[in-house]
Short mmCIF file of C-alpha atoms in Angstrom, two decimals:
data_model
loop_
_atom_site.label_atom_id
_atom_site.label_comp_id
_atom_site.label_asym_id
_atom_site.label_seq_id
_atom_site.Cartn_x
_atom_site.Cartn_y
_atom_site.Cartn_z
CA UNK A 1 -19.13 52.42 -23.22
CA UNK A 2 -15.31 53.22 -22.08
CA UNK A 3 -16.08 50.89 -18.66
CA UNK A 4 -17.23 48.42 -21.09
CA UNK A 5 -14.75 48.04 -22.96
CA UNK A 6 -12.19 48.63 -19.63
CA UNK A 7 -13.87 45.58 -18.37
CA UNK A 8 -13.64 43.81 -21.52
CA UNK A 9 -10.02 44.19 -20.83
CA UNK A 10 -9.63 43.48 -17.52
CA UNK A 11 -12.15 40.57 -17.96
CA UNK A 12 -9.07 39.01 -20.89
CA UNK A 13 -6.44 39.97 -18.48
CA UNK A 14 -7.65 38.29 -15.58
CA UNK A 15 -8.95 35.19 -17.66
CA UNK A 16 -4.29 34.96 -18.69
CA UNK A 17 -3.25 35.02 -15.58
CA UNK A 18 -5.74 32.72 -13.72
CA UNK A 19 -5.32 30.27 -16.51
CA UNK A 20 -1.66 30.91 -15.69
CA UNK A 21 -2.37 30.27 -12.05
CA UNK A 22 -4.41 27.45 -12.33
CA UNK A 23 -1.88 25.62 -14.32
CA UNK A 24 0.74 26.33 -12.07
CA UNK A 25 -1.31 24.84 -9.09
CA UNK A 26 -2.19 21.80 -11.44
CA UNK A 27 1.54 21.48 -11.85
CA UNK A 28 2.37 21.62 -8.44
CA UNK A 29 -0.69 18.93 -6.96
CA UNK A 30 0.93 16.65 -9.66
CA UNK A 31 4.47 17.10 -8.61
CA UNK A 32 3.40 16.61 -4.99
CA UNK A 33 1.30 13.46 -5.47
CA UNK A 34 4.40 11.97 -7.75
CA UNK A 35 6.39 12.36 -4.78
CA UNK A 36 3.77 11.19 -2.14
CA UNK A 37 3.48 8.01 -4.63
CA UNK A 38 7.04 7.67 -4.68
CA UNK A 39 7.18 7.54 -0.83
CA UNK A 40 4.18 5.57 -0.68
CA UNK A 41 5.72 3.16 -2.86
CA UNK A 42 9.18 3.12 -0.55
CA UNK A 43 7.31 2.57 2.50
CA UNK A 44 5.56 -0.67 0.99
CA UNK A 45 9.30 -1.86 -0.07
CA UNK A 46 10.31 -1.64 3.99
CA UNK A 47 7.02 -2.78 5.05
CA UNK A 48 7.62 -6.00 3.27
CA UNK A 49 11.36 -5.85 4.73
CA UNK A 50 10.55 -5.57 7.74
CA UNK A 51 7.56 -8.05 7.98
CA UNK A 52 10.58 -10.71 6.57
CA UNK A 53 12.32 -10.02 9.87
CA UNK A 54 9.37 -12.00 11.53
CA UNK A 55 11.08 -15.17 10.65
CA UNK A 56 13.53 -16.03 13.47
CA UNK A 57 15.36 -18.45 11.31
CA UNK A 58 16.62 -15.85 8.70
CA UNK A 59 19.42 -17.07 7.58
CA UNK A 60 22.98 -14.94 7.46
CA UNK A 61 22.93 -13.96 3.69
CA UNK A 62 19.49 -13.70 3.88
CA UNK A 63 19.58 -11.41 6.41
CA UNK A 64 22.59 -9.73 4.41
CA UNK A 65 20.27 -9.50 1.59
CA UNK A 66 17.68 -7.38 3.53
CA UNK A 67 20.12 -5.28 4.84
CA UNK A 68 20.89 -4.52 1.19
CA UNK A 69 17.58 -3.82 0.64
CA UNK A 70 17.38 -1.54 3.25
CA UNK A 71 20.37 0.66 1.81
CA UNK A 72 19.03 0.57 -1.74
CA UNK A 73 15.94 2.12 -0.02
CA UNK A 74 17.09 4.68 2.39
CA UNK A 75 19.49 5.45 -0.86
CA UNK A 76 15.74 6.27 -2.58
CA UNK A 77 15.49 9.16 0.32
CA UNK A 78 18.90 11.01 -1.13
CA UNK A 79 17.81 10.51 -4.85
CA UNK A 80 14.54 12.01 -3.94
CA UNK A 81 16.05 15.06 -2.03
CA UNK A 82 18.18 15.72 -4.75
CA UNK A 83 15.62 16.27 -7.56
CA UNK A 84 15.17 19.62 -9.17
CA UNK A 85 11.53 20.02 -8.20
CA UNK A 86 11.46 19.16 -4.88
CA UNK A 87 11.97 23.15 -3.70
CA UNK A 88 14.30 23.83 -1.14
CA UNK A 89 13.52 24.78 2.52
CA UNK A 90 10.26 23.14 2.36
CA UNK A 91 8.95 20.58 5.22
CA UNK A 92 9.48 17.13 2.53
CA UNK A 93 12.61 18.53 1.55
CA UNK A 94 14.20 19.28 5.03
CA UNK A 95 12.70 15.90 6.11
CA UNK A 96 14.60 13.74 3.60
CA UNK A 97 17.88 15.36 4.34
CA UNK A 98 17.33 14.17 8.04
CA UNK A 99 17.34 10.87 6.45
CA UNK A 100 20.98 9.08 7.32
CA UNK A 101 22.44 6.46 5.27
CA UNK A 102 22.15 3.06 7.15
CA UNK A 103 25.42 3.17 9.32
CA UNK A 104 24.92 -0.30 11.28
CA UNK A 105 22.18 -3.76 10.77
CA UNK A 106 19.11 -2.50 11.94
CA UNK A 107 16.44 -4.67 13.94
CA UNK A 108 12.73 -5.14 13.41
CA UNK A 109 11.90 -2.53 15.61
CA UNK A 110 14.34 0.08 14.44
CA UNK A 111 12.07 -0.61 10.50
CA UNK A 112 9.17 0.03 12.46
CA UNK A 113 9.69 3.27 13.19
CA UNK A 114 10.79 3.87 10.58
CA UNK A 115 7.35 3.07 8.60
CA UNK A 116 5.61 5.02 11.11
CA UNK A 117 8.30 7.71 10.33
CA UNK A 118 7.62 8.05 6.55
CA UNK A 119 3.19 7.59 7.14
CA UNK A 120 3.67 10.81 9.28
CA UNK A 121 5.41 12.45 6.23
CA UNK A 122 3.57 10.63 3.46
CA UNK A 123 -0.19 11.89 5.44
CA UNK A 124 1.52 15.34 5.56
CA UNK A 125 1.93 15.37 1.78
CA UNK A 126 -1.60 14.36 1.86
CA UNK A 127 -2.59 17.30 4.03
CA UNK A 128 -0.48 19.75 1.98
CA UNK A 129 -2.05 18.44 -1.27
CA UNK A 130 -5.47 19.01 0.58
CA UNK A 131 -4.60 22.35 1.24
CA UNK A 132 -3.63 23.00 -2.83
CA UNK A 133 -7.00 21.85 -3.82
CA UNK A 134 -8.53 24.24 -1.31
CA UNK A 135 -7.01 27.26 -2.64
CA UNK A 136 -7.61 26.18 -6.42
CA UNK A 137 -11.33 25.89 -5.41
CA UNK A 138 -11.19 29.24 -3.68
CA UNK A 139 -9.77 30.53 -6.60
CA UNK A 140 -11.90 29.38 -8.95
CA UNK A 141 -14.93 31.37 -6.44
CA UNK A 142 -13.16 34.70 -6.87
CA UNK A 143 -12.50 34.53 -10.17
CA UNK A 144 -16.17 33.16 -11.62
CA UNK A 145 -17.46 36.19 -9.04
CA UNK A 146 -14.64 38.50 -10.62
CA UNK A 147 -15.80 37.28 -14.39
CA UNK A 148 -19.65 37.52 -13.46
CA UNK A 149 -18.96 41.05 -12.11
CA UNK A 150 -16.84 42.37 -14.87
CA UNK A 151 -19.52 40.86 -17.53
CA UNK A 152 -22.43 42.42 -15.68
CA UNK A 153 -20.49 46.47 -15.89
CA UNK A 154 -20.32 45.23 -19.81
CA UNK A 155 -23.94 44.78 -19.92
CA UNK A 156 -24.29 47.76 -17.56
CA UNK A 157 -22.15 50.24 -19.81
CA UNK A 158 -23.57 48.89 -23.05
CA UNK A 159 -27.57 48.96 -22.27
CA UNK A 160 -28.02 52.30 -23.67
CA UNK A 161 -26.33 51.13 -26.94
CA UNK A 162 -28.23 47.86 -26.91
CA UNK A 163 -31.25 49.37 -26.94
CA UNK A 164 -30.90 51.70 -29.00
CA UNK A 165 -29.75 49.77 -31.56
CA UNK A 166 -30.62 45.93 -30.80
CA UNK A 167 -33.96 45.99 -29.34
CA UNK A 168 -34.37 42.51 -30.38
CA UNK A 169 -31.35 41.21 -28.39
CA UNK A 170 -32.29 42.99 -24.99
CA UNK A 171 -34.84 40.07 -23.95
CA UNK A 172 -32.18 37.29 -24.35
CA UNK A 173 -29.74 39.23 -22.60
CA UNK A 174 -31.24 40.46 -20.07
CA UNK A 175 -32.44 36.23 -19.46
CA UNK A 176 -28.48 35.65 -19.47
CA UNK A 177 -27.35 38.14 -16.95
CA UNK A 178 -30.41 36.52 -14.83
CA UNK A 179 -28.81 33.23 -15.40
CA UNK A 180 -25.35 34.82 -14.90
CA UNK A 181 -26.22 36.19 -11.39
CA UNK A 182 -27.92 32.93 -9.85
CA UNK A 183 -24.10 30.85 -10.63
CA UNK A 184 -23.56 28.68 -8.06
CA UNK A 185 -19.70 28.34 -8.48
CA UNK A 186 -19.59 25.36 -6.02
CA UNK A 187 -22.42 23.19 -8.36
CA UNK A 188 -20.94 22.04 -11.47
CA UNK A 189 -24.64 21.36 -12.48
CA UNK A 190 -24.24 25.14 -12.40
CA UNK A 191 -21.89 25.41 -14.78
CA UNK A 192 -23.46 22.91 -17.78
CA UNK A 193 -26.91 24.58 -16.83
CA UNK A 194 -25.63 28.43 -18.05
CA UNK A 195 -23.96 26.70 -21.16
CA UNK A 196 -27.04 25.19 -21.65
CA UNK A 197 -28.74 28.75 -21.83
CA UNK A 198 -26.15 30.77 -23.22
CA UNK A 199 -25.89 28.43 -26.39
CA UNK A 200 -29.96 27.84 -26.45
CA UNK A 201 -29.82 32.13 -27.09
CA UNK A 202 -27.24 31.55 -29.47
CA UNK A 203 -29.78 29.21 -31.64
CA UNK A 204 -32.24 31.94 -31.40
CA UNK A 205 -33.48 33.67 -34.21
CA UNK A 206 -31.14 36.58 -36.00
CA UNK A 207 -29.11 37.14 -32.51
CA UNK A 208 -26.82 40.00 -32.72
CA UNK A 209 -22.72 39.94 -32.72
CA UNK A 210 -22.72 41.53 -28.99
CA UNK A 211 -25.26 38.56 -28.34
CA UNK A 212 -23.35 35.59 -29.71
CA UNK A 213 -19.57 37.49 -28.52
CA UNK A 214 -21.05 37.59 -24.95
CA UNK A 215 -22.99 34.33 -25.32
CA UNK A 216 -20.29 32.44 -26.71
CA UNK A 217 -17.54 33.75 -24.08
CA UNK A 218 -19.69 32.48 -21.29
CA UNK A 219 -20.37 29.04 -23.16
CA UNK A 220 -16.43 28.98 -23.52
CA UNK A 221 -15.83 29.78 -20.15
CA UNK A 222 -18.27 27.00 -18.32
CA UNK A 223 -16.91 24.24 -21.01
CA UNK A 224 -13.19 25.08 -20.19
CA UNK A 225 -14.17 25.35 -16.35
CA UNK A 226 -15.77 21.89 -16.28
CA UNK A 227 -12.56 20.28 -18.21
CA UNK A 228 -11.02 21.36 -15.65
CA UNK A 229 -12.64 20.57 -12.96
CA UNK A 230 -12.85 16.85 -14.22
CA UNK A 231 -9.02 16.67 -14.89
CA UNK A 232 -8.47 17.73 -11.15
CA UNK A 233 -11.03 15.00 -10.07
CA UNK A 234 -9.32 12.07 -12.26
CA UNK A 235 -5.59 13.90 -10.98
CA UNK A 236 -6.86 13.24 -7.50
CA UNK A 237 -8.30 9.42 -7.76
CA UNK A 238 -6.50 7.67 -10.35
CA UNK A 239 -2.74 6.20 -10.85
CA UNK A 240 -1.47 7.38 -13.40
CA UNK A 241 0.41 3.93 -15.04
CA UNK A 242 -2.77 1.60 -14.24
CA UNK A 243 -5.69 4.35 -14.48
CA UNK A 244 -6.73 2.09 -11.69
CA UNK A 245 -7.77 4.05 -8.29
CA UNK A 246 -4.57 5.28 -6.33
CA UNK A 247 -3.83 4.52 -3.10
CA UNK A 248 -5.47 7.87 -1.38
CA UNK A 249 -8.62 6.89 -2.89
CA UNK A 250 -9.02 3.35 -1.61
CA UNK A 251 -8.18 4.34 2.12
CA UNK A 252 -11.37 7.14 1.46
CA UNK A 253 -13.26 4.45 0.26
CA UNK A 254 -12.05 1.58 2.70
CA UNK A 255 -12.80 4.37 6.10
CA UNK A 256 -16.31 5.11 4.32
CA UNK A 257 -17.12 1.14 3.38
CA UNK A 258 -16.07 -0.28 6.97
CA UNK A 259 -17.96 2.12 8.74
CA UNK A 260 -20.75 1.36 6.66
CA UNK A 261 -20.75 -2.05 7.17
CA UNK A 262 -20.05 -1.49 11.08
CA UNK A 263 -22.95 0.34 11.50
CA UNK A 264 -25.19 -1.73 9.37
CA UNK A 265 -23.95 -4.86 10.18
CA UNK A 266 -22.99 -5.72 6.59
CA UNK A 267 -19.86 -7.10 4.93
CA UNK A 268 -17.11 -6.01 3.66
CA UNK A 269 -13.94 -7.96 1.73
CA UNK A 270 -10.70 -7.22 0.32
CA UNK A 271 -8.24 -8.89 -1.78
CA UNK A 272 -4.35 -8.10 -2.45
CA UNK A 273 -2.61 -8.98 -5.64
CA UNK A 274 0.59 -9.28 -6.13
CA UNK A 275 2.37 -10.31 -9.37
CA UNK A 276 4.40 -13.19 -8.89
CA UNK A 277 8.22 -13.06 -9.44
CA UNK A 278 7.72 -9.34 -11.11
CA UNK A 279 11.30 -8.24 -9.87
CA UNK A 280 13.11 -10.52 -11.67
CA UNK A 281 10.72 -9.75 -14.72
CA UNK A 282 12.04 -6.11 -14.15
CA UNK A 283 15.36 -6.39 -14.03
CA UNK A 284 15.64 -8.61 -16.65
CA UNK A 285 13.11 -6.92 -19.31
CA UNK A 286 13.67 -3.51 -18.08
CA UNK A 287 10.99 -1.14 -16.90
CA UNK A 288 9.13 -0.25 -19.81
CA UNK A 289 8.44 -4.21 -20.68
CA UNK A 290 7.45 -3.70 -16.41
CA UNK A 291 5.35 -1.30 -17.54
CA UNK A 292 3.39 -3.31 -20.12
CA UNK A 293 2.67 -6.09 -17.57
CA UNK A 294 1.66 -3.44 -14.55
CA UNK A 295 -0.98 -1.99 -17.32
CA UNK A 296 -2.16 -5.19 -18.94
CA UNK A 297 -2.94 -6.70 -15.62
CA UNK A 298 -4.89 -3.32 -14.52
CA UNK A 299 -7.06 -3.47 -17.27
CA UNK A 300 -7.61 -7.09 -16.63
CA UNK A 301 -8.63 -6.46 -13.09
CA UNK A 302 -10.51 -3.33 -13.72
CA UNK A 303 -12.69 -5.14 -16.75
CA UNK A 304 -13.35 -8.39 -14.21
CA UNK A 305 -14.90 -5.89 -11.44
CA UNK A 306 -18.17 -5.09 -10.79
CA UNK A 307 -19.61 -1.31 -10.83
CA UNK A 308 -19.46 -1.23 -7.04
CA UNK A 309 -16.17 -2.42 -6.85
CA UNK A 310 -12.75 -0.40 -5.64
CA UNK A 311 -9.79 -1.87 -7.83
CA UNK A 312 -6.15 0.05 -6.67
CA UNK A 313 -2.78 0.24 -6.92
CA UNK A 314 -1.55 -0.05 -4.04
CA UNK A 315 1.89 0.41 -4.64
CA UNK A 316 4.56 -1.29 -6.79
CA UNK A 317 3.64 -4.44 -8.22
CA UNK A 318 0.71 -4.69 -5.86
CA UNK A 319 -2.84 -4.08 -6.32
CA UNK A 320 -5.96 -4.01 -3.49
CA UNK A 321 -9.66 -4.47 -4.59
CA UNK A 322 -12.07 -3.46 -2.15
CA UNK A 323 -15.40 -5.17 -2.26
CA UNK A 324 -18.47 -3.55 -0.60
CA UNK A 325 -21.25 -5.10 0.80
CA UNK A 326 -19.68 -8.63 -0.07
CA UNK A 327 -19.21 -11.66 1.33
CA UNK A 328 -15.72 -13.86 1.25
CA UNK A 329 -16.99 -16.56 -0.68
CA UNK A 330 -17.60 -13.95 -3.32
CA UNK A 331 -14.78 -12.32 -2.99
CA UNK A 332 -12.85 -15.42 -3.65
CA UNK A 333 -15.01 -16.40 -6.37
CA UNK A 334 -13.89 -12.74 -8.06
CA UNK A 335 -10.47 -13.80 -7.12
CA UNK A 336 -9.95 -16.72 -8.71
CA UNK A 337 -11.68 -15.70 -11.60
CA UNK A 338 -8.73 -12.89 -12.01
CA UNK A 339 -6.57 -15.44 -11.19
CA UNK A 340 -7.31 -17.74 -13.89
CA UNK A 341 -7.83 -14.83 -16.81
CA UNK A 342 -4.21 -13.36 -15.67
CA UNK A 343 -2.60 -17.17 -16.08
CA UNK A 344 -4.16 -17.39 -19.06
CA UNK A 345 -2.94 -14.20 -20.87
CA UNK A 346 0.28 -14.28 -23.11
CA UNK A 347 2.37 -11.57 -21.67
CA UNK A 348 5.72 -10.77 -23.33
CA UNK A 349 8.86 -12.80 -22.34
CA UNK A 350 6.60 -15.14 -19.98
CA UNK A 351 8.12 -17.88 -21.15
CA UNK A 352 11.23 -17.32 -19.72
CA UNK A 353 9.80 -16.91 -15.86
CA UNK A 354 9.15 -19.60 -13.61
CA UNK A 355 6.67 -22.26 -14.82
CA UNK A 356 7.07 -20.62 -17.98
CA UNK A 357 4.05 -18.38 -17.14
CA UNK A 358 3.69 -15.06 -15.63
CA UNK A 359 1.05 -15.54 -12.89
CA UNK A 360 -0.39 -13.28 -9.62
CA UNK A 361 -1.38 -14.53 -6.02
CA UNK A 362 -3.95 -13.11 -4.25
CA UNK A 363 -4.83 -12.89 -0.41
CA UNK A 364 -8.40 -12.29 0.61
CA UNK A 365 -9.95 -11.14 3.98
CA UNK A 366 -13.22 -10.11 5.05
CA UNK A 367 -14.75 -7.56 7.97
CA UNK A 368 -15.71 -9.26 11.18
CA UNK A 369 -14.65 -12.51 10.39
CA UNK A 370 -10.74 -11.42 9.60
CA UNK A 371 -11.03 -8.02 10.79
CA UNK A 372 -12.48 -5.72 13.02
CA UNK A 373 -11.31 -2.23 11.51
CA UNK A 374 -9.55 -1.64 8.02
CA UNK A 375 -5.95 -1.56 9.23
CA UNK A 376 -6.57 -5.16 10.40
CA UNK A 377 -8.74 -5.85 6.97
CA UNK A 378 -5.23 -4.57 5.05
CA UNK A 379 -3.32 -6.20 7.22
CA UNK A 380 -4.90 -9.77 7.15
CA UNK A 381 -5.43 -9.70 3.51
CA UNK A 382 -1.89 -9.12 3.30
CA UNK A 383 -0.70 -11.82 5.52
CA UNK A 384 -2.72 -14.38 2.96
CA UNK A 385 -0.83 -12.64 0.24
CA UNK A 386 2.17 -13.66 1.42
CA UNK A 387 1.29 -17.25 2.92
CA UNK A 388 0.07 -17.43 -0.72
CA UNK A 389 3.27 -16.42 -2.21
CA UNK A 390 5.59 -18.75 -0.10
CA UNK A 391 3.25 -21.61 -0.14
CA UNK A 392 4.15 -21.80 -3.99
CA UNK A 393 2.56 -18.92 -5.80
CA UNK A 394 0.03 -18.26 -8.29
CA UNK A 395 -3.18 -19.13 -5.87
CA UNK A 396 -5.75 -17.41 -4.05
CA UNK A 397 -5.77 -17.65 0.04
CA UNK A 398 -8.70 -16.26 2.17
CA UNK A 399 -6.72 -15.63 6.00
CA UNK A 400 -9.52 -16.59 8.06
CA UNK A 401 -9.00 -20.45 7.16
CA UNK A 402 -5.61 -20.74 6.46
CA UNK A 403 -6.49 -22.77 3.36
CA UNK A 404 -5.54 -22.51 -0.57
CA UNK A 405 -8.72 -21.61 -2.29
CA UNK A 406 -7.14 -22.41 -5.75
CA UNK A 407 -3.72 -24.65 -6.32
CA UNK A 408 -1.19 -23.57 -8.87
CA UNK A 409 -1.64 -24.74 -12.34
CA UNK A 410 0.89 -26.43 -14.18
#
């Protein structure tokens, strides 16, 4: 009886601290993919610099103006550095402070590497978060093996008592230990299935109070593991302003879909939305009004898709949907559909932006007729984006034709 109730104890303690642990690790993963998203979002700004510096016919205070933008960035680098949770000594954190403040103009190629620069430390923040989720998982083993073990002593310790005096309750028990040993800590199927059992026992007839205290502990225990388990999944694939997919996701899904559709000769589409004339919106309305608009037009996009469908943030203002095993001409159709609903919707202080309507363009390409891999499907789809945008906004473009799908409403 004294190692049953020793493991009862150790069984509490060890339940405080890895709840303690876990937290902290679910702290941490968030911290680091905040700051991934935040570089993520920094290299799309200087990616869309430095894809201006195409035009050989930039003007001088045009070219002024990117430079700007370009200081106001690399400026981002310091800020980040600087914040409290970014802990000191680490790779990120000794990488940023490598970052120099932009001395001299800088040319298209000098941008360049820079955005290969910051993917090399944006895909080690990916690997690093990788590695988090590895050791929460292994975690989690040990301590469902270091639970099961303690609860088995307890049943161990306190089968003489049992029997002696609960005869009634040594069947059930005995069926819960069986159920307790075959956990597979890596199925959550696992999990639900020994809830399942421990609270069918509980609904038995006249169980004892070591029955339902044991019973009920291990029902706890699989109910709080699952929640748990499903916050880290929707931590790992969703953006946290849109609760569309973030960006890590749609590159899993966009490697998985194209090689799908290279191997079985299918197609593949994607379309890039940007919201037209959003900075201004920003600055003028402030953030939080920013914020509004980003989630409004998320929902939209997310209701308008279909099951199979892959709608992201991408970064910023802009937002990727990834269609599998689909054609352009549907993809376009989708497009203009979300096209239409978003000019449609009254969105606070539209009146006072261009046209007097707060609108989105939208660039479209497709796998083997745009593209050959998914860089060049992201790429493409992005180069309609922005033919879209400086051909007069608010209108769908597919790249492959070089035509306007859908002109802007007035």
């Amino acid at each position: 009886m004294i190692f049953g109730i020793v493991s009862l104890i150790l069984a509490a303690g060890g339940t405080a601290w890895f709840g303690a642990f876990q937290s902290s690790r679910l702290h941490q993963i968030s911290d680091d993919e905040a700051l991934r998203m935040r570089l993520v979002e920094c290299r799309t700004r200087i990616s869309s610099i430095e894809q201006q510096f195409e035009d050989e016919h930039l003007s001088v205070d045009k070219q002024a103006e990117l430079q700007s933008k370009l200081r106001i960035e690399c400026a981002r680098f310091s800020e980040i550095g600087r914040s409290p949770d970014m802990p000191q000594g680490s790779e990120i954190s000794q990488w940023l402070k490598r970052r120099k403040p932009l001395a001299a103009p800088l040319s298209r190629e000098t941008l360049q590497l820079m955005v290969v620069d910051m993917d090399g430390m944006i895909s080690s923040l990916g690997s690093k978060i990788a590695d988090e989720n590895e050791l929460l998982t292994a975690s989690l083993n040990y301590y469902l093996v270091f639970i099961t073990l303690l609860l088995t002593v307890v049943v161990l310790a306190g089968g003489r008592f049992i029997i002696s005096s609960y005869r009634r309750s040594i069947i059930p028990l005995h069926q819960l230990s069986q159920r307790l040993a075959l956990l597979n800590c890596n199925l959550p199927e696992s999990l639900h299935d020994t809830a399942e059992a421990a609270e069918t026992l509980l609904s038995g007839e006249d169980p004892s109070a070591e029955m339902r205290s044991v019973s009920e502990s291990v029902v706890s225990m699989c109910h709080d593991i699952e929640e748990k388990n499903r916050k880290l999944d929707e931590l790992h694939i969703r953006d946290e302003k849109t609760n569309l997919y973030n960006y890590r996701h749609f590159k899993e899904h966009l490697i998985i879909d194209v090689e799908r559709a290279r191997r079985l000769k299918g197609d593949i589409a994607l379309a890039m939305i940007d919201i037209d004339n959003f900075k201004r919106y920003n600055d003028r309305y402030g953030h939080v009004a920013g914020d509004r608009v980003l989630a409004r037009i998320a929902e939209i996009i997310r209701q308008e898709c279909r099951m199979t469908d892959i709608p992201s943030r991408f970064g910023g203002d802009e937002f990727a949907v990834l269609f599998p095993k689909t054609g352009r001409a549907t993809a376009l159709e989708i497009s203009e559909r979300l096209r239409s609903i978003i000019y449609a919707e009254p969105f606070e202080y539209e009146s006072n932006q261009p046209g007097n309507q707060l609108t989105v363009s939208i660039g479209v390409a497709s796998w083997l007729d745009d593209a050959t891999d998914g860089t060049s499907l992201i790429m493409n789809a992005d180069k309609a984006l922005y033919k879209a945008k400086s051909s007069g906004k608010n209108m769908v473009l597919a790249f492959s034709t070089g035509e306007v799908s859908v002109e802007d409403e007035k």
